[in-house]
């Protein structure tokens, strides 16, 4: 499965057409630092496969969704954080601005609840 969207920012980062500070790459995922980091660790983990949000990804490729989830934990642990926040903004009204599924891994500072 290798669907991409030529107009999608994160597909372009996955393809290396737009530079990013890459943190890790796996068979199914690419992780890179958020350009506008909101915590000492703020990494975006995206599937190589284009899907507009995490639930859509889970429908078409549940194995990819599961491996993305495990990669978020691995990245947090590797950065030294057993506690971290994993955010999937889903839908524009919830703050999603890039419609290629991505998990935000946030850690390294106090994270208040509820989020804004
Ligand atoms: P969303 O708002 O969709 O949940 O998250 C999108 C995230 O992508 C934002 O936190 C934003 O800072 C980040 N972002 C937007 N454009 C770029 C870019 O070109 N490079 C990187 N590394 N991050 C980006
Ligand atoms: Zn995409």
Short mmCIF file of N, CA and C and ligand atoms in Angstrom, two decimals:
data_model
loop_
_atom_site.label_atom_id
_atom_site.label_comp_id
_atom_site.label_asym_id
_atom_site.label_seq_id
_atom_site.Cartn_x
_atom_site.Cartn_y
_atom_site.Cartn_z
N UNK A 1 0.84 -1.19 0.00
CA UNK A 1 0.00 0.00 0.00
C UNK A 1 0.89 1.25 0.00
N UNK A 2 0.74 2.12 -0.99
CA UNK A 2 1.69 3.23 -1.08
C UNK A 2 0.99 4.51 -1.53
N UNK A 3 -0.29 4.72 -1.19
CA UNK A 3 -1.02 5.89 -1.66
C UNK A 3 -0.41 7.18 -1.15
N UNK A 4 -0.22 8.10 -2.06
CA UNK A 4 0.24 9.43 -1.69
C UNK A 4 -0.63 10.47 -2.38
N UNK A 5 -0.57 11.70 -1.84
CA UNK A 5 -1.32 12.82 -2.42
C UNK A 5 -0.30 13.87 -2.84
N UNK A 6 -0.19 14.18 -4.12
CA UNK A 6 0.85 15.10 -4.59
C UNK A 6 0.74 16.50 -4.00
N UNK A 7 -0.44 16.84 -3.48
CA UNK A 7 -0.62 18.18 -2.91
C UNK A 7 -0.45 18.21 -1.39
N UNK A 8 -0.08 17.07 -0.81
CA UNK A 8 -0.06 16.96 0.66
C UNK A 8 1.33 17.28 1.21
N UNK A 9 1.38 18.20 2.17
CA UNK A 9 2.64 18.62 2.78
C UNK A 9 3.40 17.43 3.39
N UNK A 10 2.71 16.58 4.15
CA UNK A 10 3.42 15.50 4.83
C UNK A 10 3.81 14.39 3.85
N UNK A 11 3.05 14.18 2.77
CA UNK A 11 3.52 13.27 1.73
C UNK A 11 4.83 13.78 1.13
N UNK A 12 4.93 15.11 0.99
CA UNK A 12 6.17 15.68 0.43
C UNK A 12 7.33 15.52 1.40
N UNK A 13 7.08 15.64 2.69
CA UNK A 13 8.14 15.41 3.68
C UNK A 13 8.55 13.95 3.66
N UNK A 14 7.57 13.03 3.61
CA UNK A 14 7.88 11.60 3.55
C UNK A 14 8.74 11.29 2.33
N UNK A 15 8.43 11.96 1.21
CA UNK A 15 9.16 11.71 -0.04
C UNK A 15 10.51 12.43 -0.09
N UNK A 16 10.80 13.26 0.92
CA UNK A 16 12.05 14.01 0.93
C UNK A 16 12.04 15.23 0.02
N UNK A 17 10.86 15.63 -0.43
CA UNK A 17 10.76 16.79 -1.33
C UNK A 17 10.75 18.11 -0.55
N UNK A 18 10.38 18.03 0.74
CA UNK A 18 10.43 19.19 1.64
C UNK A 18 11.28 18.75 2.83
N UNK A 19 12.27 19.57 3.23
CA UNK A 19 13.14 19.15 4.32
C UNK A 19 12.43 19.16 5.67
N UNK A 20 12.87 18.27 6.53
CA UNK A 20 12.38 18.22 7.91
C UNK A 20 13.48 17.59 8.75
N UNK A 21 13.42 17.86 10.05
CA UNK A 21 14.40 17.26 10.96
C UNK A 21 13.90 15.86 11.34
N UNK A 22 14.38 14.89 10.61
CA UNK A 22 13.88 13.52 10.77
C UNK A 22 14.39 12.93 12.09
N UNK A 23 13.49 12.29 12.82
CA UNK A 23 13.82 11.65 14.10
C UNK A 23 13.93 10.15 13.92
N UNK A 24 13.05 9.55 13.13
CA UNK A 24 13.12 8.11 12.90
C UNK A 24 12.35 7.77 11.63
N UNK A 25 12.74 6.64 11.06
CA UNK A 25 12.01 6.11 9.90
C UNK A 25 11.85 4.62 10.10
N UNK A 26 10.66 4.12 9.81
CA UNK A 26 10.41 2.68 9.84
C UNK A 26 9.78 2.29 8.50
N UNK A 27 9.50 1.02 8.38
CA UNK A 27 8.84 0.55 7.15
C UNK A 27 7.56 1.35 6.88
N UNK A 28 6.83 1.66 7.93
CA UNK A 28 5.50 2.26 7.76
C UNK A 28 5.42 3.74 8.12
N UNK A 29 6.41 4.26 8.83
CA UNK A 29 6.27 5.61 9.39
C UNK A 29 7.52 6.47 9.19
N UNK A 30 7.30 7.77 9.25
CA UNK A 30 8.40 8.74 9.32
C UNK A 30 8.06 9.69 10.47
N UNK A 31 9.07 10.01 11.27
CA UNK A 31 8.87 10.94 12.40
C UNK A 31 9.83 12.10 12.25
N UNK A 32 9.32 13.30 12.52
CA UNK A 32 10.14 14.50 12.37
C UNK A 32 9.68 15.55 13.37
N UNK A 33 10.59 16.50 13.68
CA UNK A 33 10.27 17.52 14.67
C UNK A 33 9.26 18.52 14.11
N UNK A 34 8.29 18.88 14.95
CA UNK A 34 7.32 19.89 14.56
C UNK A 34 8.05 21.22 14.33
N UNK A 35 7.71 21.91 13.26
CA UNK A 35 8.37 23.16 12.91
C UNK A 35 8.06 24.25 13.94
N UNK A 36 7.00 24.06 14.69
CA UNK A 36 6.58 25.04 15.69
C UNK A 36 6.39 24.32 17.02
N UNK A 37 7.51 23.80 17.53
CA UNK A 37 7.46 22.92 18.71
C UNK A 37 6.81 23.59 19.91
N UNK A 38 5.98 22.80 20.59
CA UNK A 38 5.23 23.30 21.75
C UNK A 38 5.73 22.69 23.06
N UNK A 39 6.80 21.92 22.99
CA UNK A 39 7.38 21.29 24.17
C UNK A 39 8.81 20.92 23.81
N UNK A 40 9.67 20.66 24.82
CA UNK A 40 11.05 20.28 24.50
C UNK A 40 11.13 19.10 23.53
N UNK A 41 10.24 18.13 23.70
CA UNK A 41 10.08 17.09 22.69
C UNK A 41 8.72 17.30 22.04
N UNK A 42 8.73 17.56 20.74
CA UNK A 42 7.48 17.68 19.97
C UNK A 42 7.76 17.08 18.59
N UNK A 43 7.39 15.83 18.48
CA UNK A 43 7.68 15.05 17.27
C UNK A 43 6.36 14.65 16.62
N UNK A 44 6.31 14.76 15.30
CA UNK A 44 5.15 14.30 14.53
C UNK A 44 5.49 12.94 13.94
N UNK A 45 4.61 11.98 14.14
CA UNK A 45 4.81 10.64 13.58
C UNK A 45 3.71 10.42 12.55
N UNK A 46 4.12 10.18 11.31
CA UNK A 46 3.16 10.08 10.21
C UNK A 46 3.35 8.76 9.48
N UNK A 47 2.26 8.23 8.93
CA UNK A 47 2.39 7.04 8.08
C UNK A 47 2.95 7.43 6.71
N UNK A 48 3.69 6.52 6.10
CA UNK A 48 4.11 6.77 4.71
C UNK A 48 2.89 6.83 3.80
N UNK A 49 1.89 6.04 4.15
CA UNK A 49 0.63 5.99 3.40
C UNK A 49 -0.20 7.23 3.70
N UNK A 50 -0.72 7.86 2.66
CA UNK A 50 -1.58 9.03 2.89
C UNK A 50 -2.96 8.58 3.35
N UNK A 51 -3.40 9.11 4.48
CA UNK A 51 -4.79 8.98 4.94
C UNK A 51 -5.08 10.28 5.68
N UNK A 52 -6.30 10.80 5.59
CA UNK A 52 -6.56 12.14 6.12
C UNK A 52 -6.52 12.26 7.63
N UNK A 53 -6.73 11.17 8.34
CA UNK A 53 -6.68 11.23 9.80
C UNK A 53 -6.46 9.81 10.33
N UNK A 54 -6.23 9.70 11.62
CA UNK A 54 -5.81 8.42 12.20
C UNK A 54 -6.91 7.35 12.10
N UNK A 55 -8.17 7.75 12.26
CA UNK A 55 -9.23 6.74 12.18
C UNK A 55 -9.38 6.22 10.76
N UNK A 56 -9.26 7.12 9.78
CA UNK A 56 -9.31 6.68 8.38
C UNK A 56 -8.15 5.72 8.09
N UNK A 57 -6.99 6.03 8.66
CA UNK A 57 -5.84 5.13 8.47
C UNK A 57 -6.14 3.76 9.07
N UNK A 58 -6.73 3.75 10.26
CA UNK A 58 -7.02 2.48 10.93
C UNK A 58 -7.99 1.63 10.12
N UNK A 59 -8.89 2.28 9.36
CA UNK A 59 -9.83 1.53 8.53
C UNK A 59 -9.12 0.88 7.35
N UNK A 60 -8.27 1.65 6.66
CA UNK A 60 -7.66 1.12 5.43
C UNK A 60 -6.41 0.30 5.71
N UNK A 61 -5.72 0.57 6.83
CA UNK A 61 -4.45 -0.11 7.10
C UNK A 61 -4.22 -0.20 8.61
N UNK A 62 -4.97 -1.08 9.28
CA UNK A 62 -4.85 -1.16 10.74
C UNK A 62 -3.45 -1.53 11.21
N UNK A 63 -2.72 -2.29 10.40
CA UNK A 63 -1.35 -2.65 10.80
C UNK A 63 -0.46 -1.41 10.81
N UNK A 64 -0.68 -0.50 9.87
CA UNK A 64 0.11 0.74 9.83
C UNK A 64 -0.27 1.62 11.03
N UNK A 65 -1.55 1.70 11.32
CA UNK A 65 -1.99 2.51 12.47
C UNK A 65 -1.37 1.97 13.76
N UNK A 66 -1.35 0.65 13.91
CA UNK A 66 -0.78 0.06 15.12
C UNK A 66 0.72 0.32 15.18
N UNK A 67 1.40 0.22 14.06
CA UNK A 67 2.84 0.42 14.11
C UNK A 67 3.17 1.90 14.36
N UNK A 68 2.32 2.80 13.86
CA UNK A 68 2.51 4.22 14.18
C UNK A 68 2.37 4.45 15.69
N UNK A 69 1.37 3.83 16.28
CA UNK A 69 1.14 3.98 17.72
C UNK A 69 2.35 3.49 18.52
N UNK A 70 2.87 2.34 18.14
CA UNK A 70 4.03 1.80 18.86
C UNK A 70 5.26 2.68 18.65
N UNK A 71 5.39 3.27 17.47
CA UNK A 71 6.55 4.13 17.19
C UNK A 71 6.49 5.40 18.04
N UNK A 72 5.28 5.91 18.30
CA UNK A 72 5.19 7.11 19.17
C UNK A 72 5.76 6.79 20.55
N UNK A 73 5.43 5.64 21.09
CA UNK A 73 5.96 5.27 22.42
C UNK A 73 7.46 5.09 22.37
N UNK A 74 7.96 4.45 21.32
CA UNK A 74 9.40 4.22 21.22
C UNK A 74 10.15 5.55 21.18
N UNK A 75 9.61 6.51 20.43
CA UNK A 75 10.25 7.82 20.30
C UNK A 75 10.27 8.53 21.65
N UNK A 76 9.15 8.49 22.37
CA UNK A 76 9.10 9.14 23.69
C UNK A 76 10.12 8.51 24.63
N UNK A 77 10.16 7.19 24.66
CA UNK A 77 11.09 6.50 25.56
C UNK A 77 12.53 6.80 25.16
N UNK A 78 12.80 6.81 23.87
CA UNK A 78 14.17 7.07 23.41
C UNK A 78 14.61 8.48 23.78
N UNK A 79 13.65 9.41 23.83
CA UNK A 79 13.97 10.79 24.23
C UNK A 79 14.02 10.92 25.75
N UNK A 80 13.78 9.83 26.48
CA UNK A 80 13.91 9.84 27.92
C UNK A 80 12.63 10.12 28.67
N UNK A 81 11.49 9.98 27.99
CA UNK A 81 10.21 10.32 28.61
C UNK A 81 9.31 9.09 28.72
N UNK A 82 9.09 8.65 29.97
CA UNK A 82 8.09 7.59 30.16
C UNK A 82 6.69 8.18 30.10
N UNK A 83 6.59 9.45 30.49
CA UNK A 83 5.30 10.15 30.41
C UNK A 83 5.33 11.10 29.23
N UNK A 84 4.31 11.02 28.44
CA UNK A 84 4.24 11.88 27.26
C UNK A 84 2.78 12.03 26.88
N UNK A 85 2.50 13.01 26.06
CA UNK A 85 1.14 13.18 25.56
C UNK A 85 1.13 12.88 24.07
N UNK A 86 0.15 12.08 23.67
CA UNK A 86 -0.03 11.72 22.27
C UNK A 86 -1.34 12.35 21.80
N UNK A 87 -1.24 13.23 20.79
CA UNK A 87 -2.42 13.98 20.33
C UNK A 87 -2.64 13.71 18.85
N UNK A 88 -3.88 13.39 18.52
CA UNK A 88 -4.29 13.30 17.12
C UNK A 88 -5.43 14.29 16.92
N UNK A 89 -5.13 15.51 16.56
CA UNK A 89 -6.20 16.45 16.24
C UNK A 89 -6.93 15.89 15.02
N UNK A 90 -8.24 15.79 15.12
CA UNK A 90 -9.02 15.15 14.05
C UNK A 90 -10.17 16.07 13.67
N UNK A 91 -10.04 16.69 12.49
CA UNK A 91 -11.03 17.65 12.02
C UNK A 91 -10.58 19.07 12.29
N UNK A 92 -10.91 19.96 11.36
CA UNK A 92 -10.46 21.36 11.47
C UNK A 92 -10.93 22.00 12.77
N UNK A 93 -12.14 21.69 13.20
CA UNK A 93 -12.67 22.32 14.41
C UNK A 93 -11.93 21.86 15.67
N UNK A 94 -11.20 20.76 15.55
CA UNK A 94 -10.40 20.27 16.68
C UNK A 94 -8.93 20.67 16.54
N UNK A 95 -8.64 21.52 15.55
CA UNK A 95 -7.28 22.02 15.41
C UNK A 95 -6.43 21.32 14.37
N UNK A 96 -7.02 20.37 13.63
CA UNK A 96 -6.22 19.72 12.59
C UNK A 96 -6.00 20.69 11.44
N UNK A 97 -4.76 20.85 11.04
CA UNK A 97 -4.43 21.77 9.94
C UNK A 97 -3.76 21.06 8.78
N UNK A 98 -3.22 19.87 9.01
CA UNK A 98 -2.61 19.08 7.93
C UNK A 98 -3.40 17.77 7.87
N UNK A 99 -3.97 17.50 6.70
CA UNK A 99 -4.90 16.36 6.59
C UNK A 99 -4.21 15.13 6.02
N UNK A 100 -3.12 14.80 6.71
CA UNK A 100 -2.39 13.54 6.56
C UNK A 100 -2.18 13.08 8.00
N UNK A 101 -2.68 11.91 8.33
CA UNK A 101 -2.68 11.45 9.72
C UNK A 101 -1.33 11.68 10.38
N UNK A 102 -1.36 12.17 11.61
CA UNK A 102 -0.11 12.37 12.36
C UNK A 102 -0.41 12.41 13.84
N UNK A 103 0.46 11.76 14.59
CA UNK A 103 0.40 11.85 16.04
C UNK A 103 1.46 12.84 16.51
N UNK A 104 1.02 13.74 17.41
CA UNK A 104 1.98 14.64 18.06
C UNK A 104 2.47 13.95 19.32
N UNK A 105 3.77 13.76 19.45
CA UNK A 105 4.37 13.27 20.70
C UNK A 105 4.93 14.49 21.43
N UNK A 106 4.33 14.79 22.58
CA UNK A 106 4.71 15.97 23.36
C UNK A 106 5.23 15.52 24.72
N UNK A 107 6.39 16.05 25.11
CA UNK A 107 6.95 15.65 26.40
C UNK A 107 8.04 16.64 26.79
N UNK A 108 8.44 16.55 28.06
CA UNK A 108 9.57 17.35 28.52
C UNK A 108 9.18 18.60 29.27
N UNK A 109 7.90 18.78 29.50
CA UNK A 109 7.43 19.88 30.35
C UNK A 109 6.12 19.44 31.00
N UNK A 110 5.67 20.22 32.01
CA UNK A 110 4.37 19.93 32.59
C UNK A 110 3.30 20.15 31.54
N UNK A 111 2.41 19.19 31.41
CA UNK A 111 1.33 19.27 30.42
C UNK A 111 0.02 19.34 31.17
N UNK A 112 -0.66 20.46 31.04
CA UNK A 112 -1.89 20.66 31.82
C UNK A 112 -3.06 19.94 31.17
N UNK A 113 -4.09 19.72 31.97
CA UNK A 113 -5.31 19.09 31.50
C UNK A 113 -6.51 19.83 32.08
N UNK A 114 -7.57 20.12 31.32
CA UNK A 114 -7.73 19.77 29.91
C UNK A 114 -6.91 20.66 29.00
N UNK A 115 -6.59 20.16 27.80
CA UNK A 115 -5.87 20.99 26.84
C UNK A 115 -6.77 22.11 26.34
N UNK A 116 -6.19 23.14 25.80
CA UNK A 116 -6.96 24.28 25.32
C UNK A 116 -7.67 23.98 24.03
P1 LIG B 1 -2.27 19.69 13.26
O1 LIG B 1 -2.60 21.14 13.51
O2 LIG B 1 -2.77 19.26 11.91
O3 LIG B 1 -2.66 18.76 14.37
O4 LIG B 1 -0.69 19.59 13.25
C1 LIG B 1 0.09 19.99 12.17
C2 LIG B 1 1.44 20.33 12.71
O5 LIG B 1 2.34 20.40 11.61
C3 LIG B 1 1.52 21.69 13.42
O6 LIG B 1 1.90 21.49 14.78
C4 LIG B 1 2.57 22.46 12.63
O7 LIG B 1 3.42 23.22 13.44
C5 LIG B 1 3.31 21.37 11.89
N1 LIG B 1 3.84 21.78 10.60
C6 LIG B 1 3.20 22.51 9.65
N2 LIG B 1 3.98 22.67 8.58
C7 LIG B 1 5.16 22.01 8.86
C8 LIG B 1 6.36 21.84 8.12
O8 LIG B 1 6.53 22.28 6.99
N3 LIG B 1 7.34 21.13 8.74
C9 LIG B 1 7.20 20.61 9.99
N4 LIG B 1 8.23 19.94 10.50
N5 LIG B 1 6.06 20.76 10.71
C10 LIG B 1 5.07 21.46 10.14
ZN1 LIG B 2 -0.24 12.91 2.64
#
